[in-house]
Amino acid sequence: MTNSNNTFQESQNTFSRYEPNLSLIYNFSGFNKLTFNYALEHQLPMISEIQDSSMIFDFQTIFRPSLVDFSKIIPKNNYSLQYFHINTKTNSVLFSSISYIEEQNSISNNISYGSDYIENQMFSSRGTKSFRAMVAYDLKFKRLPMSIKTTLFYLDATGFSQFGGIDNVFSSNNFTSKIKV
């Protein structure tokens, strides 16, 4: 259970919330493990997301006063599945993780483009969803003094923003791979 007392510009809010965490672990053997995790997290907006005066960030970008309510809690559901394996003969290690994160509401940007400037304003929007997958494998050789480390990462996220007050659904996909000998 989390209890917090927040004051912003002489307004005060007190929050009490339960944040359950569930973890189920199954060991196939001493070095083989499958884990399922669920967590409910509640976040409050950051100070930068609730600023209340215009700010000039650089010669071209203006941040207008935020439309985000400082007392709005942002609940986030996290689901993840992880697999861990060690090959004891070669000491090779495999780790993989899949996670799904869903925010019920989130903080987005409203961007307006002028002829020689950009205005940016924070607002509360509908939630975002993201899917992440990662595989890391460290292949070691029994008789050679070297290893091959491979990492694969995938991200797929969907959320909301605005351009000049018009709703926009954004989607982001990213795939990264790295191999090191």
XYZ file of C-alpha atoms in Angstrom:
181
model
C 0.000 0.000 0.000
C 1.255 3.490 -0.862
C 0.150 6.632 0.911
C 1.273 10.048 -0.332
C 0.477 13.640 0.529
C 1.117 16.136 -2.290
C 1.014 19.916 -2.316
C 1.260 21.957 -5.509
C 0.582 25.724 -5.596
C -1.206 25.634 -2.243
C -3.495 22.771 -3.339
C -3.153 19.578 -1.374
C -4.155 16.018 -2.239
C -3.716 12.832 -0.289
C -3.667 9.499 -2.079
C -3.874 5.979 -0.730
C -3.544 3.184 -3.202
C -2.885 -0.531 -3.344
C -0.281 -1.731 -5.793
C -0.440 -5.509 -6.084
C 2.553 -7.487 -7.301
C 2.200 -11.093 -8.384
C 5.114 -13.322 -9.292
C 4.825 -16.991 -10.280
C 8.102 -18.872 -10.716
C 8.554 -22.362 -12.060
C 11.989 -24.024 -11.847
C 12.451 -26.752 -14.456
C 15.801 -27.633 -12.888
C 18.472 -25.817 -10.955
C 19.358 -23.500 -13.862
C 16.106 -23.405 -15.877
C 13.484 -20.950 -14.715
C 10.224 -19.506 -16.081
C 8.737 -16.443 -14.345
C 5.414 -14.629 -14.799
C 5.045 -11.185 -13.200
C 2.134 -8.788 -12.830
C 2.357 -5.360 -11.215
C -0.045 -2.450 -10.917
C 1.811 0.852 -10.541
C 0.359 4.301 -9.935
C 2.323 7.340 -11.025
C 1.802 11.059 -10.602
C 2.858 13.571 -13.283
C 6.406 14.886 -13.122
C 7.040 18.538 -12.301
C 8.030 19.238 -15.915
C 4.650 17.870 -17.072
C 2.613 20.272 -14.906
C 4.557 23.509 -15.418
C 2.186 26.491 -15.407
C 3.982 29.246 -17.310
C 5.284 29.620 -20.835
C 8.907 28.599 -21.275
C 11.174 29.172 -24.241
C 13.272 26.018 -24.532
C 15.428 27.140 -27.425
C 15.188 29.723 -30.195
C 12.389 27.740 -31.861
C 10.451 25.782 -29.195
C 7.935 27.293 -26.783
C 6.364 25.227 -23.997
C 2.914 26.578 -23.149
C 1.303 26.107 -19.705
C 0.354 22.472 -19.131
C -3.233 21.217 -19.161
C -2.317 18.280 -16.893
C -3.931 18.138 -13.450
C -1.218 17.511 -10.864
C -3.567 15.300 -8.820
C -4.363 12.883 -11.661
C -2.992 9.420 -10.914
C -1.802 7.386 -13.872
C -2.362 3.636 -13.309
C -0.148 1.283 -15.281
C -0.539 -2.513 -15.626
C 2.666 -4.480 -16.270
C 2.633 -8.100 -17.425
C 5.878 -9.929 -18.121
C 7.072 -13.441 -18.875
C 10.755 -14.326 -18.470
C 12.795 -17.405 -19.246
C 16.302 -17.997 -17.864
C 18.595 -20.913 -18.750
C 22.221 -21.740 -17.988
C 24.010 -24.556 -19.795
C 26.276 -25.910 -17.046
C 28.532 -27.754 -19.499
C 29.613 -24.597 -21.329
C 28.386 -21.866 -18.920
C 26.340 -20.364 -21.769
C 23.448 -18.161 -20.601
C 20.087 -17.477 -22.256
C 17.692 -14.833 -20.969
C 14.449 -13.849 -22.682
C 11.688 -11.516 -21.623
C 8.312 -10.485 -23.043
C 6.344 -7.663 -21.446
C 3.063 -5.875 -22.102
C 2.419 -2.501 -20.461
C -0.913 -0.710 -20.497
C -1.514 2.782 -19.096
C -5.171 3.644 -18.523
C -4.454 7.325 -19.139
C -1.237 9.094 -19.952
C 0.358 12.455 -20.585
C 0.809 13.506 -24.204
C 1.859 16.530 -26.236
C -0.171 19.017 -28.249
C 2.182 20.406 -30.900
C 1.414 23.471 -33.019
C 3.753 24.451 -35.854
C 4.128 28.148 -36.674
C 6.096 29.670 -39.539
C 9.295 29.925 -37.488
C 8.476 28.328 -34.120
C 6.936 25.255 -32.493
C 4.518 25.368 -29.540
C 4.330 22.356 -27.275
C 1.755 21.803 -24.532
C 1.161 18.816 -22.230
C -2.332 17.382 -21.794
C -3.972 14.259 -20.356
C -4.944 11.696 -22.976
C -6.225 8.181 -23.294
C -3.820 5.454 -22.339
C -0.871 3.987 -24.157
C 0.077 0.379 -24.795
C 3.479 -1.120 -25.415
C 4.863 -4.566 -26.140
C 8.539 -5.343 -25.535
C 10.542 -8.457 -26.261
C 14.198 -9.111 -25.526
C 16.513 -12.070 -25.998
C 20.088 -12.107 -24.701
C 22.348 -15.091 -25.328
C 25.950 -15.481 -24.219
C 27.375 -18.489 -26.087
C 30.620 -19.709 -24.560
C 32.848 -22.374 -26.020
C 34.319 -25.112 -23.884
C 37.783 -25.130 -25.401
C 38.061 -21.628 -26.907
C 38.791 -18.497 -24.836
C 35.990 -16.497 -26.490
C 32.245 -16.077 -26.502
C 29.530 -14.700 -28.773
C 27.084 -12.339 -27.102
C 23.838 -11.710 -28.960
C 21.105 -9.297 -27.960
C 17.794 -8.797 -29.766
C 15.264 -6.180 -28.708
C 11.805 -5.333 -30.113
C 9.454 -2.529 -29.090
C 5.937 -1.806 -30.362
C 4.118 1.140 -28.745
C 0.840 2.934 -29.460
C -0.376 6.142 -27.868
C -2.004 9.507 -28.451
C -0.846 13.038 -29.171
C -2.278 16.131 -30.823
C -1.197 18.433 -33.628
C -2.867 21.808 -33.330
C -5.647 20.329 -31.187
C -6.432 17.488 -33.636
C -6.122 13.986 -32.153
C -3.345 11.818 -33.509
C -2.628 8.145 -32.835
C 1.085 7.396 -32.911
C 2.697 4.040 -33.362
C 6.352 3.265 -32.796
C 8.189 0.107 -33.820
C 11.812 -0.585 -33.083
C 13.983 -3.633 -33.651
C 17.595 -3.652 -32.461
C 20.177 -6.404 -32.685
C 23.727 -6.557 -31.429
C 26.349 -9.271 -31.769
C 29.674 -9.080 -29.976
C 32.527 -11.603 -30.241
